[in-house]
PDB file of C-alpha atoms in Angstrom:
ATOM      1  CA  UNK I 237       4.111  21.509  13.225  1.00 87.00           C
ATOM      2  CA  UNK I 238       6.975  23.649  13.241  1.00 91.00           C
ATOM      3  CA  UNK I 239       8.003  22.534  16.624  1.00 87.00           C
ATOM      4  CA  UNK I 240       7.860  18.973  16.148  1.00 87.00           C
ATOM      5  CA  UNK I 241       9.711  19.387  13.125  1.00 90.00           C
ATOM      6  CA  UNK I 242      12.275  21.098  14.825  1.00 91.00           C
ATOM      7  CA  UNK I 243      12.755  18.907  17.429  1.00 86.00           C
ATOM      8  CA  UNK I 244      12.993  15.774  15.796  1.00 90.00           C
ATOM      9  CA  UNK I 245      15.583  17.711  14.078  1.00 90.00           C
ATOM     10  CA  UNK I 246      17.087  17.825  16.881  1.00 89.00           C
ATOM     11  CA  UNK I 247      16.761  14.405  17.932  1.00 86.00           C
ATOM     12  CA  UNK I 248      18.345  12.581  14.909  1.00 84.00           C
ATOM     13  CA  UNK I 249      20.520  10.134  16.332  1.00 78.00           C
ATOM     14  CA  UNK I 250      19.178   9.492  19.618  1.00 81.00           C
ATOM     15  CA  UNK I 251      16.794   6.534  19.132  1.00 75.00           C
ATOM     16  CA  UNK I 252      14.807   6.813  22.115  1.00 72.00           C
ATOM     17  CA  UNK I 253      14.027  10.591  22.159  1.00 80.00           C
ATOM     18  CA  UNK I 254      13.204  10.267  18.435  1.00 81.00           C
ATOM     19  CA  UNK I 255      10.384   7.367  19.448  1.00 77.00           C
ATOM     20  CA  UNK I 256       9.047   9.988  21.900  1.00 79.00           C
ATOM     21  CA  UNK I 257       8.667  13.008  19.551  1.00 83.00           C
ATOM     22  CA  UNK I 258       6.839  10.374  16.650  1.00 82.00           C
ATOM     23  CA  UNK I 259       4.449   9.264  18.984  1.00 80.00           C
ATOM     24  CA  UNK I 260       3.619  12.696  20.456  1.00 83.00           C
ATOM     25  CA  UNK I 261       3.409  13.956  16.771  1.00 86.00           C
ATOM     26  CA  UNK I 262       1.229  11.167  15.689  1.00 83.00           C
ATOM     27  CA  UNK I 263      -0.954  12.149  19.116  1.00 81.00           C
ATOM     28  CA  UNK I 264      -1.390  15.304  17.541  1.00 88.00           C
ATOM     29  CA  UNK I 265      -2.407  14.079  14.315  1.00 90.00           C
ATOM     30  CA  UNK I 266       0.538  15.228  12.363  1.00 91.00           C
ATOM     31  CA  UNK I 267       1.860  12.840   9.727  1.00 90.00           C
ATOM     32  CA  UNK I 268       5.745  11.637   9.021  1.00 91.00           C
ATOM     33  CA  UNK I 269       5.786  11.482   5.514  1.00 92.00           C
ATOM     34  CA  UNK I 270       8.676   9.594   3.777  1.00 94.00           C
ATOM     35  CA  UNK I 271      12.080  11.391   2.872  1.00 93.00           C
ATOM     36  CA  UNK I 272      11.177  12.364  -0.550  1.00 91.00           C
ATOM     37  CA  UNK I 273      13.549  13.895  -3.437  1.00 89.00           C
ATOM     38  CA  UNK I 274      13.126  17.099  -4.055  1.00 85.00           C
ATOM     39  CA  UNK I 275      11.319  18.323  -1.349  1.00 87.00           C
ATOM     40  CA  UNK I 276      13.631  16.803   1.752  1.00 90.00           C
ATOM     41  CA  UNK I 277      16.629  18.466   2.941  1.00 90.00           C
ATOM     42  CA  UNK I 278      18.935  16.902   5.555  1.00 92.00           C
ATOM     43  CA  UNK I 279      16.477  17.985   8.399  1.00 91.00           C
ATOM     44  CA  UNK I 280      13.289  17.104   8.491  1.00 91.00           C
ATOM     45  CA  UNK I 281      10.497  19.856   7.050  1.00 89.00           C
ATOM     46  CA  UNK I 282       7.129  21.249   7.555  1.00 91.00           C
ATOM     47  CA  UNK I 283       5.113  19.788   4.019  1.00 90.00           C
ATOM     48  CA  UNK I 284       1.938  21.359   5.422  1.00 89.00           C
ATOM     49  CA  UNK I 285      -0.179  22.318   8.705  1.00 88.00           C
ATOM     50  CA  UNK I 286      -0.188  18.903   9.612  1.00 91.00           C
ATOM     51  CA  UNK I 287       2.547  16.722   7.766  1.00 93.00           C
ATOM     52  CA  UNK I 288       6.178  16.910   8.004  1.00 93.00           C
ATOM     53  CA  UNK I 289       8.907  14.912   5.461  1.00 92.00           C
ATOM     54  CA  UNK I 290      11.602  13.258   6.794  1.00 93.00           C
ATOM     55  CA  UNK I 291      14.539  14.339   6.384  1.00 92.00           C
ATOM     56  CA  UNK I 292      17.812  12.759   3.797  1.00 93.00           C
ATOM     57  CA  UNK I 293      20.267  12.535   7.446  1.00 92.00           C
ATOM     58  CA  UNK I 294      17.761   9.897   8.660  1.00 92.00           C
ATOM     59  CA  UNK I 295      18.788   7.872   5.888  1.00 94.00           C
ATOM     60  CA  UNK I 296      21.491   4.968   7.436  1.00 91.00           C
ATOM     61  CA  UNK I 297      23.973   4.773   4.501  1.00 86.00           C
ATOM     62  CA  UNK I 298      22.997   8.198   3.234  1.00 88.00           C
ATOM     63  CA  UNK I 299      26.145  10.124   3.108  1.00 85.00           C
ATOM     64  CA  UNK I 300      25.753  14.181   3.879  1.00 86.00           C
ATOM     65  CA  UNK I 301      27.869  15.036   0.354  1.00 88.00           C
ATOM     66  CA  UNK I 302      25.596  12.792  -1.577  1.00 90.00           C
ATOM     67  CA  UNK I 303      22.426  15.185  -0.758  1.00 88.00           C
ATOM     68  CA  UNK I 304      22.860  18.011  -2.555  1.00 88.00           C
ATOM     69  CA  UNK I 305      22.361  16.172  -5.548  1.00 89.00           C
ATOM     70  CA  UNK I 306      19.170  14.637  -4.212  1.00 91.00           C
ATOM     71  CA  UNK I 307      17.657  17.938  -2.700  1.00 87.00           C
ATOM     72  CA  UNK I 308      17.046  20.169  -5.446  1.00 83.00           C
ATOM     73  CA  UNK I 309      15.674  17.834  -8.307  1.00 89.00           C
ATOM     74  CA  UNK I 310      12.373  18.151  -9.509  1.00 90.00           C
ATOM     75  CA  UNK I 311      10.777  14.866 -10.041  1.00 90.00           C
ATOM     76  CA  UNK I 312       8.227  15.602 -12.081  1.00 89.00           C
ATOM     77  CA  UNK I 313      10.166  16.365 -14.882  1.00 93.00           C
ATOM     78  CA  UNK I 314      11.107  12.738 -15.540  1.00 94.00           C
ATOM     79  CA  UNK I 315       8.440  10.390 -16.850  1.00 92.00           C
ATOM     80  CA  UNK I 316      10.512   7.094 -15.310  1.00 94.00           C
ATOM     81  CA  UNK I 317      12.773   6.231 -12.353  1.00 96.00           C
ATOM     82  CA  UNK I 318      15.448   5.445 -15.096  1.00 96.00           C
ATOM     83  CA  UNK I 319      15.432   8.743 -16.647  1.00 96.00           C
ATOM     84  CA  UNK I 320      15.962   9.807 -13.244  1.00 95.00           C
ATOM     85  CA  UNK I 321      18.596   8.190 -12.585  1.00 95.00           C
ATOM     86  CA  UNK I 322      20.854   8.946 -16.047  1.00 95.00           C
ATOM     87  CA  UNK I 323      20.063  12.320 -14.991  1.00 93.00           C
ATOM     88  CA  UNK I 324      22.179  12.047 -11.822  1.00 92.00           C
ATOM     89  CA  UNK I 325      25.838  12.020 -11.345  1.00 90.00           C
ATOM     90  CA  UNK I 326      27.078   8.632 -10.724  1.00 91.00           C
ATOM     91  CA  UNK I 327      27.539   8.996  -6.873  1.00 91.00           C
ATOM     92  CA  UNK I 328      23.743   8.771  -6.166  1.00 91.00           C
ATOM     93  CA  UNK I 329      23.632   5.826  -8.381  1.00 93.00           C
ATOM     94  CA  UNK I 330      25.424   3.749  -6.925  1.00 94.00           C
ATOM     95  CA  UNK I 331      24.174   0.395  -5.441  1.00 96.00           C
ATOM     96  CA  UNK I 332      24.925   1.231  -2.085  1.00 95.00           C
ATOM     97  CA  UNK I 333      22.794   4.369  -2.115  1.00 95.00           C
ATOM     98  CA  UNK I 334      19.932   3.551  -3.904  1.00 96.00           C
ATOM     99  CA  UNK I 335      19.046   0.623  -1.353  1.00 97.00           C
ATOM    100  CA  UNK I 336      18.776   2.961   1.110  1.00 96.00           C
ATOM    101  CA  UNK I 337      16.848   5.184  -0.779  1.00 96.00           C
ATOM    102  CA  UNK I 338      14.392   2.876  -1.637  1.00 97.00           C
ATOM    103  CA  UNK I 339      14.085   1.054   1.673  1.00 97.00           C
ATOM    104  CA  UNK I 340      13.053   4.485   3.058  1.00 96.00           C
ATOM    105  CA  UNK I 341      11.034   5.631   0.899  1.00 96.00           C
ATOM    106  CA  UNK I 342      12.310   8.310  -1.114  1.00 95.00           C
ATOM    107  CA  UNK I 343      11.826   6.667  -4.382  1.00 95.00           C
ATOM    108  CA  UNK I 344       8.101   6.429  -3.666  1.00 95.00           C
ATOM    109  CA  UNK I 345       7.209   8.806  -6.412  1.00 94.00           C
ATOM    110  CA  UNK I 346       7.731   6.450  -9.316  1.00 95.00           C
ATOM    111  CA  UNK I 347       4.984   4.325  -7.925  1.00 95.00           C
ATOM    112  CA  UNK I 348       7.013   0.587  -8.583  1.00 97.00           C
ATOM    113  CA  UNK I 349       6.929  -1.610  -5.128  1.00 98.00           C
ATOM    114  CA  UNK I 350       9.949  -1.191  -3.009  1.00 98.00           C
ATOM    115  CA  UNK I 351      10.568  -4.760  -3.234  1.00 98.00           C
ATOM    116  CA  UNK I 352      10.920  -4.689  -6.591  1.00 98.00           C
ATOM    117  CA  UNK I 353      12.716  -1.794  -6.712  1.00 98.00           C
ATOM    118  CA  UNK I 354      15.296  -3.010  -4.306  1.00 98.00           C
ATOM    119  CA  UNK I 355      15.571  -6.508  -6.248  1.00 98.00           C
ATOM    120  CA  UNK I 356      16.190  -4.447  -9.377  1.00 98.00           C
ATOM    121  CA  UNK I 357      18.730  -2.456  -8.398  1.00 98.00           C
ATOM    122  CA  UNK I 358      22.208  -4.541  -9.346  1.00 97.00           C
ATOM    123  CA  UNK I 359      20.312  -4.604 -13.109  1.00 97.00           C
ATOM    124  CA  UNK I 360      19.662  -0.574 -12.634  1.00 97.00           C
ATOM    125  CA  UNK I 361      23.559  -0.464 -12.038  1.00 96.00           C
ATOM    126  CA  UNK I 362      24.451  -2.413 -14.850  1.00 96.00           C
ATOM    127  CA  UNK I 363      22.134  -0.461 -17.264  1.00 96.00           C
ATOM    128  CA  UNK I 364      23.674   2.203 -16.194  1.00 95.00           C
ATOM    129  CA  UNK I 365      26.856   1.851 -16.121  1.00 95.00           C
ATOM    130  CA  UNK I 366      26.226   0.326 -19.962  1.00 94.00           C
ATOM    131  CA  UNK I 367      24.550   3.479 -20.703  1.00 94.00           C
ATOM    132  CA  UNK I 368      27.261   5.783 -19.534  1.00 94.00           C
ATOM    133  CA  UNK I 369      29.915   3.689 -21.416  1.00 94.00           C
ATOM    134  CA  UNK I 370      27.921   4.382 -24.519  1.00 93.00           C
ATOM    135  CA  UNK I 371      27.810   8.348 -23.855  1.00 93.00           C
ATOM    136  CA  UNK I 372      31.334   8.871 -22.704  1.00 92.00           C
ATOM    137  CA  UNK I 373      32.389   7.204 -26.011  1.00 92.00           C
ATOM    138  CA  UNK I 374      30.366   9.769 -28.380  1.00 92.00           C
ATOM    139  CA  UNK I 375      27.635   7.033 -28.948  1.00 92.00           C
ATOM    140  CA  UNK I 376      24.138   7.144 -29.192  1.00 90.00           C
ATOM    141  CA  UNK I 377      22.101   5.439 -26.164  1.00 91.00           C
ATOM    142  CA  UNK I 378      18.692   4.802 -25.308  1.00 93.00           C
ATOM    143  CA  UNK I 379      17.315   5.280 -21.992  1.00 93.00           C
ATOM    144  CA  UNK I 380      17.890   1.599 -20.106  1.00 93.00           C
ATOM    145  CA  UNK I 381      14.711   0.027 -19.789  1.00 94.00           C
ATOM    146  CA  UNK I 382      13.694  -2.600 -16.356  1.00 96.00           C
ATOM    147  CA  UNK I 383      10.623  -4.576 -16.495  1.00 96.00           C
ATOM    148  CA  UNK I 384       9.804  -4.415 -12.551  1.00 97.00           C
ATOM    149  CA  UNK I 385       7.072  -6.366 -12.893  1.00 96.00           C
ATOM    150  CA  UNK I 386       9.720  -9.642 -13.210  1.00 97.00           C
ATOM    151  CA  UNK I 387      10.975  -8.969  -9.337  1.00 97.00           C
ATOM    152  CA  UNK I 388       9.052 -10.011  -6.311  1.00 97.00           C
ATOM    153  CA  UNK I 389       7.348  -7.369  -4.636  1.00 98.00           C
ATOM    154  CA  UNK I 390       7.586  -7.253  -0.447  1.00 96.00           C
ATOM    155  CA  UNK I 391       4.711  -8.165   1.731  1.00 93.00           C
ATOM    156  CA  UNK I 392       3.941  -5.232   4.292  1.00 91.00           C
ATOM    157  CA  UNK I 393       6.419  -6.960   7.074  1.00 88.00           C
ATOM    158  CA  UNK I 394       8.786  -6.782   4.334  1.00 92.00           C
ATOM    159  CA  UNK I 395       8.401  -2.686   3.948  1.00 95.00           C
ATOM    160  CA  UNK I 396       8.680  -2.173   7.641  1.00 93.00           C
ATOM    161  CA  UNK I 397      11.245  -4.171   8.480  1.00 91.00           C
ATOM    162  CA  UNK I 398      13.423  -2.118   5.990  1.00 94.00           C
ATOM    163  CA  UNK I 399      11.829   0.844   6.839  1.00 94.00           C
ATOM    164  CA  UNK I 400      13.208   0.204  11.019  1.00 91.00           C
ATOM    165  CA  UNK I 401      16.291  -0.966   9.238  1.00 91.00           C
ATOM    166  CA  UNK I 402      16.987   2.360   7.011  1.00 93.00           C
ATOM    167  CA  UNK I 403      15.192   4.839   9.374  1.00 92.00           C
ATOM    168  CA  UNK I 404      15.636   3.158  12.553  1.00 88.00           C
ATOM    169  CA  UNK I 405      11.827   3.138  13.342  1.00 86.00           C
ATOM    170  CA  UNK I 406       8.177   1.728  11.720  1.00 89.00           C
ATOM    171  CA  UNK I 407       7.244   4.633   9.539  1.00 89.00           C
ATOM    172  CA  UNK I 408       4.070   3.092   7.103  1.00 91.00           C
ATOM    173  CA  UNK I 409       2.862   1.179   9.813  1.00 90.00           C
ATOM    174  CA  UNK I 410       3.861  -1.255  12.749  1.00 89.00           C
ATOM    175  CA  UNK I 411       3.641  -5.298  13.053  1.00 90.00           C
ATOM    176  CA  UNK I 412       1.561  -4.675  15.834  1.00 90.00           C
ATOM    177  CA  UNK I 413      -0.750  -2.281  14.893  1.00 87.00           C
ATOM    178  CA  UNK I 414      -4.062  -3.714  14.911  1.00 85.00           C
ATOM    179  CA  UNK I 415      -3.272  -6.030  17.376  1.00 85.00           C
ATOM    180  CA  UNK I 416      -4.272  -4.245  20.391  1.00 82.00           C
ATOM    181  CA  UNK I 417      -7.232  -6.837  21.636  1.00 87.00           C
ATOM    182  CA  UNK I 418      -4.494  -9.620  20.653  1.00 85.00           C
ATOM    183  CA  UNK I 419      -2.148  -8.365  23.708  1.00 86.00           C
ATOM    184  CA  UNK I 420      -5.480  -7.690  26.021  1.00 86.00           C
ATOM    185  CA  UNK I 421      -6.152 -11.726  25.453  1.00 90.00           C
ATOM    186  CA  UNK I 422      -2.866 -12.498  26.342  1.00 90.00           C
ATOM    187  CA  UNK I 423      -2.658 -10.680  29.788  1.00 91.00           C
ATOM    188  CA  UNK I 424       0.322  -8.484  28.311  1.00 93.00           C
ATOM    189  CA  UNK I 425       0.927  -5.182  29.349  1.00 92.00           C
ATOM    190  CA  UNK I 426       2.048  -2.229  27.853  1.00 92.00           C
ATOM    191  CA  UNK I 427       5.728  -1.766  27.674  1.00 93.00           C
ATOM    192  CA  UNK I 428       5.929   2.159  28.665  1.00 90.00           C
ATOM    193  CA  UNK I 429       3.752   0.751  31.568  1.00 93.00           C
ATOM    194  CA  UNK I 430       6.323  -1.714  32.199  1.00 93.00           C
ATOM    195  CA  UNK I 431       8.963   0.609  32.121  1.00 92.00           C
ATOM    196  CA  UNK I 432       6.963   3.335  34.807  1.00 92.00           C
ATOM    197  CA  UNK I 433       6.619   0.176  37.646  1.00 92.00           C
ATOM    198  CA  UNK I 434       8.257   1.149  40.577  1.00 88.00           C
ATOM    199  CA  UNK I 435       9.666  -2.583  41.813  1.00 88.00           C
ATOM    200  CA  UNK I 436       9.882  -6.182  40.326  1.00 87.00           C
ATOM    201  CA  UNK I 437       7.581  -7.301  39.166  1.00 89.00           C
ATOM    202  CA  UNK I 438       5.825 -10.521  36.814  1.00 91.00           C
ATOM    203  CA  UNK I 439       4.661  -9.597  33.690  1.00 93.00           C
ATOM    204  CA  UNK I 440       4.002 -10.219  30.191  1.00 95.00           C
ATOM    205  CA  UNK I 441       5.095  -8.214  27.115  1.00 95.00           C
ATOM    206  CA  UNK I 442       3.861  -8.555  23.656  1.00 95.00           C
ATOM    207  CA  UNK I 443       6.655  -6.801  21.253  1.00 94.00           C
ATOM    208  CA  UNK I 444       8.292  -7.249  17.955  1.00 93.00           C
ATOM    209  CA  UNK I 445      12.152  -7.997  18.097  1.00 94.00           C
ATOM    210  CA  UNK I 446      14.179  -5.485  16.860  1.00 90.00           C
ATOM    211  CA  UNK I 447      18.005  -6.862  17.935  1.00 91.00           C
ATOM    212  CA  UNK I 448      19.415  -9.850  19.759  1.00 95.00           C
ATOM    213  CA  UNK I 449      22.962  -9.878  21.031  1.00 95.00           C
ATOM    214  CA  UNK I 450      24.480 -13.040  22.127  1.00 96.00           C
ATOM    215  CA  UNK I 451      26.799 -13.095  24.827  1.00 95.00           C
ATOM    216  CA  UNK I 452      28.750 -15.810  26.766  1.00 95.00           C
ATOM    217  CA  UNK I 453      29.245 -16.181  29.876  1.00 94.00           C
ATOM    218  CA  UNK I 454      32.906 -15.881  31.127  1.00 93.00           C
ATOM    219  CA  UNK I 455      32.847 -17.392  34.572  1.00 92.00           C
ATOM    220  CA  UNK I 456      31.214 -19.626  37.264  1.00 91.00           C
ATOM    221  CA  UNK I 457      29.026 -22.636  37.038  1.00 91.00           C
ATOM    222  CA  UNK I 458      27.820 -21.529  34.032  1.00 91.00           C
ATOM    223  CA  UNK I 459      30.782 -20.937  32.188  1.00 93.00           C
ATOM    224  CA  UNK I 460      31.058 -20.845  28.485  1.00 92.00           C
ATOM    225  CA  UNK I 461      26.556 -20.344  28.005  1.00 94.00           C
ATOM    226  CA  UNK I 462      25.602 -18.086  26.123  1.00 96.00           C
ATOM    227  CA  UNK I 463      22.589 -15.948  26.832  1.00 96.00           C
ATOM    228  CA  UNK I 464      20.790 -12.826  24.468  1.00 96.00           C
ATOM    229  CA  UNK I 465      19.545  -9.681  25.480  1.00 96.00           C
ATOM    230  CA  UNK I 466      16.761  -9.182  23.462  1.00 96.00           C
ATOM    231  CA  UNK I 467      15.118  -5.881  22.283  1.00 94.00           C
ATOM    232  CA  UNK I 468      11.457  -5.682  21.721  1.00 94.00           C
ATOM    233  CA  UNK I 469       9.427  -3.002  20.928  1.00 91.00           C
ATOM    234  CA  UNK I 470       5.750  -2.331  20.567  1.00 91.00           C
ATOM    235  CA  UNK I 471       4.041   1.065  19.028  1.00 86.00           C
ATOM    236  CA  UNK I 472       5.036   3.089  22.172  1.00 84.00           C
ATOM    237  CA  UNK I 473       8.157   2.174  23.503  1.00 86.00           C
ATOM    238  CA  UNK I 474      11.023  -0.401  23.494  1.00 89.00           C
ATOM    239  CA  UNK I 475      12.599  -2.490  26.693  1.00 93.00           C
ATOM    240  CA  UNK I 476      15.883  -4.879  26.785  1.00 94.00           C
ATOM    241  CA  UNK I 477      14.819  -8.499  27.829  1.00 94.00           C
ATOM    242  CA  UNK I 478      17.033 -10.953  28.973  1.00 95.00           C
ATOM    243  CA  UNK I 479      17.115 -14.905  27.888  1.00 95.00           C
ATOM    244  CA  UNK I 480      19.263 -16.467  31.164  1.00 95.00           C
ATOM    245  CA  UNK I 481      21.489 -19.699  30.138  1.00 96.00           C
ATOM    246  CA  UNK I 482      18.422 -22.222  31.281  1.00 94.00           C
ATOM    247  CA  UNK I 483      16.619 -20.443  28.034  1.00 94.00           C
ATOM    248  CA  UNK I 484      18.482 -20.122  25.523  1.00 96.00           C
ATOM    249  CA  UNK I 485      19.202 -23.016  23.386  1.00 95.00           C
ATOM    250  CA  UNK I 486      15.242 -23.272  24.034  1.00 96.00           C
ATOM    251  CA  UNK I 487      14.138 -20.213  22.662  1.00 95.00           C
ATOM    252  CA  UNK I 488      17.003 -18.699  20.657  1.00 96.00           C
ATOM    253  CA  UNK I 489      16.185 -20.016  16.620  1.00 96.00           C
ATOM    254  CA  UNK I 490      12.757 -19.469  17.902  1.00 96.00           C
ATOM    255  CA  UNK I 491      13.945 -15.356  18.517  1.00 96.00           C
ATOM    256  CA  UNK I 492      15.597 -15.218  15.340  1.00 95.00           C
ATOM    257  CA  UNK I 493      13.141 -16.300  13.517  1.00 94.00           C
ATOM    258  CA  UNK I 494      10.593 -13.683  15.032  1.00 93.00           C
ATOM    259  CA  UNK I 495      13.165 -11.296  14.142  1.00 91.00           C
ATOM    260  CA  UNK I 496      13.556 -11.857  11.066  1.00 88.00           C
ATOM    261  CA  UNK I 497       9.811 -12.095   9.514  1.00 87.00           C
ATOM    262  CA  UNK I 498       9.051  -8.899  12.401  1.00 87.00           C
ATOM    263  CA  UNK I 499       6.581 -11.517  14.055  1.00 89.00           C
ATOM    264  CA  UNK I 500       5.431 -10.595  17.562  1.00 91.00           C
ATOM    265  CA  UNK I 501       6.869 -12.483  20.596  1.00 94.00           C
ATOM    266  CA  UNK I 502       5.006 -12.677  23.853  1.00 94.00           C
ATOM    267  CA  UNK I 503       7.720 -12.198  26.682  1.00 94.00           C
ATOM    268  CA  UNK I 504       7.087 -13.316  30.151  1.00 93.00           C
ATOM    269  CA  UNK I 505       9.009 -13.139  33.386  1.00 88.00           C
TER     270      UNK I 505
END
């Protein structure tokens, strides 16, 4: 466990040698466990003989001077994520830090969806900010108060898709997990087999679409069409298909829309 956790460690950063080190640690049955406060430091850590935490630096958004103040608090001495929070100095508070945090995980302990955590987080700010207005001018102020239970909570595509966003991989789970027969009735293959094949070759890929990045083309007949290279992944590995001119305006909205809802495409060609 030790290893692993020192190599992904290592790793942070680098997309694709990251996706290699999760799916030989899941191999070896060893759980990636949210970031969680007070128990993750910047790296990632050893949480027992088979689990490891994620680390705060694999946090997009999560600056490296805001973790100190995340690191050593002990959660359990706070009966509500608001407590928490007027606990903390106002850097971690902030909007733009407490998305991540939730999107990832780390405010998992508090047991409220991430959904409507993340909905309720420009009313968190207010409250606080109200709260601290109160204090810094002598007065008396009750802990704010949110009733969660008013926001919309997220559907599991939902939690991953914020979890790739914030992490940069599936962490609870993957949209195709589960779905293994689905891409045997299709004819699709593999993508890390796709990736080994020594020459061209037909084939068909089931993935999710993680990025699409239009680009035009500059000379030629086709002049002034766009095309997309499109990134799909499935639970092993990730390849860069391309949608040609003759495509696009086909297929694009179509791509997008996959995208955003984390809905598997079947790629052929």
């Amino acid at each position: 466990v030790e290893f692993f956790a020192a190599n992904l460690t290592q790793v942070m950063g680098k997309d694709d040698k990251m996706r290699a080190f999760i799916t030989d640690a899941k191999a070896h049955n060893i759980d990636l466990l949210p970031p969680q406060l007070g128990v993750s430091k910047w790296d990632f850590e050893v949480k027992s003989k088979n689990s490891i935490v994620l680390g705060l630096g694999m946090i997009k958004g999560l600056g490296k001077a805001i973790a100190p103040h995340l690191q050593d608090i002990n959660v359990g001495n706070y009966s509500n994520i608001m407590e928490l929070l007027i606990n903390l100095p106002k850097e971690p508070t902030k909007q733009s830090v407490l998305k991540p945090l939730t999107s990832s995980g780390a405010l998992d302990y508090f047991n409220i969806d991430r959904g409507q955590l993340y909905a309720a987080i420009p009313s968190i700010a207010k409250k606080l900010q109200a709260y601290r207005k109160k204090i810094d001018q002598g007065k008396e102020a009750k802990i704010p108060e949110i009733d969660f239970d008013s926001f919309e909570k997220w559907d599991i595509n939902e939690l991953l898709k914020a979890e790739k966003n914030t992490l940069s991989f599936y962490l609870s789970g993957h949209p195709l997990q589960g779905k293994g027969s689905l891409a045997i009735s299709m004819g699709a293959m593999p993508i890390r087999n796709a990736l080994e094949l020594k020459q061209e070759a037909n084939v068909a890929l089931l993935g999710v679409v993680t990025n699409i990045t239009v680009k035009g083309v500059k000379s030629g007949k086709n002049a002034g069409k766009k095309y997309a290279r499109v990134l799909i992944e499935d639970e092993h590995a990730e390849i860069v298909c391309m949608v040609f001119t003759h495509l696009y305006n086909k297929v694009i909205d179509k791509l997008k829309y996959a995208e955003d809802i984390s809905e598997p495409v079947l790629m052929i060609g």
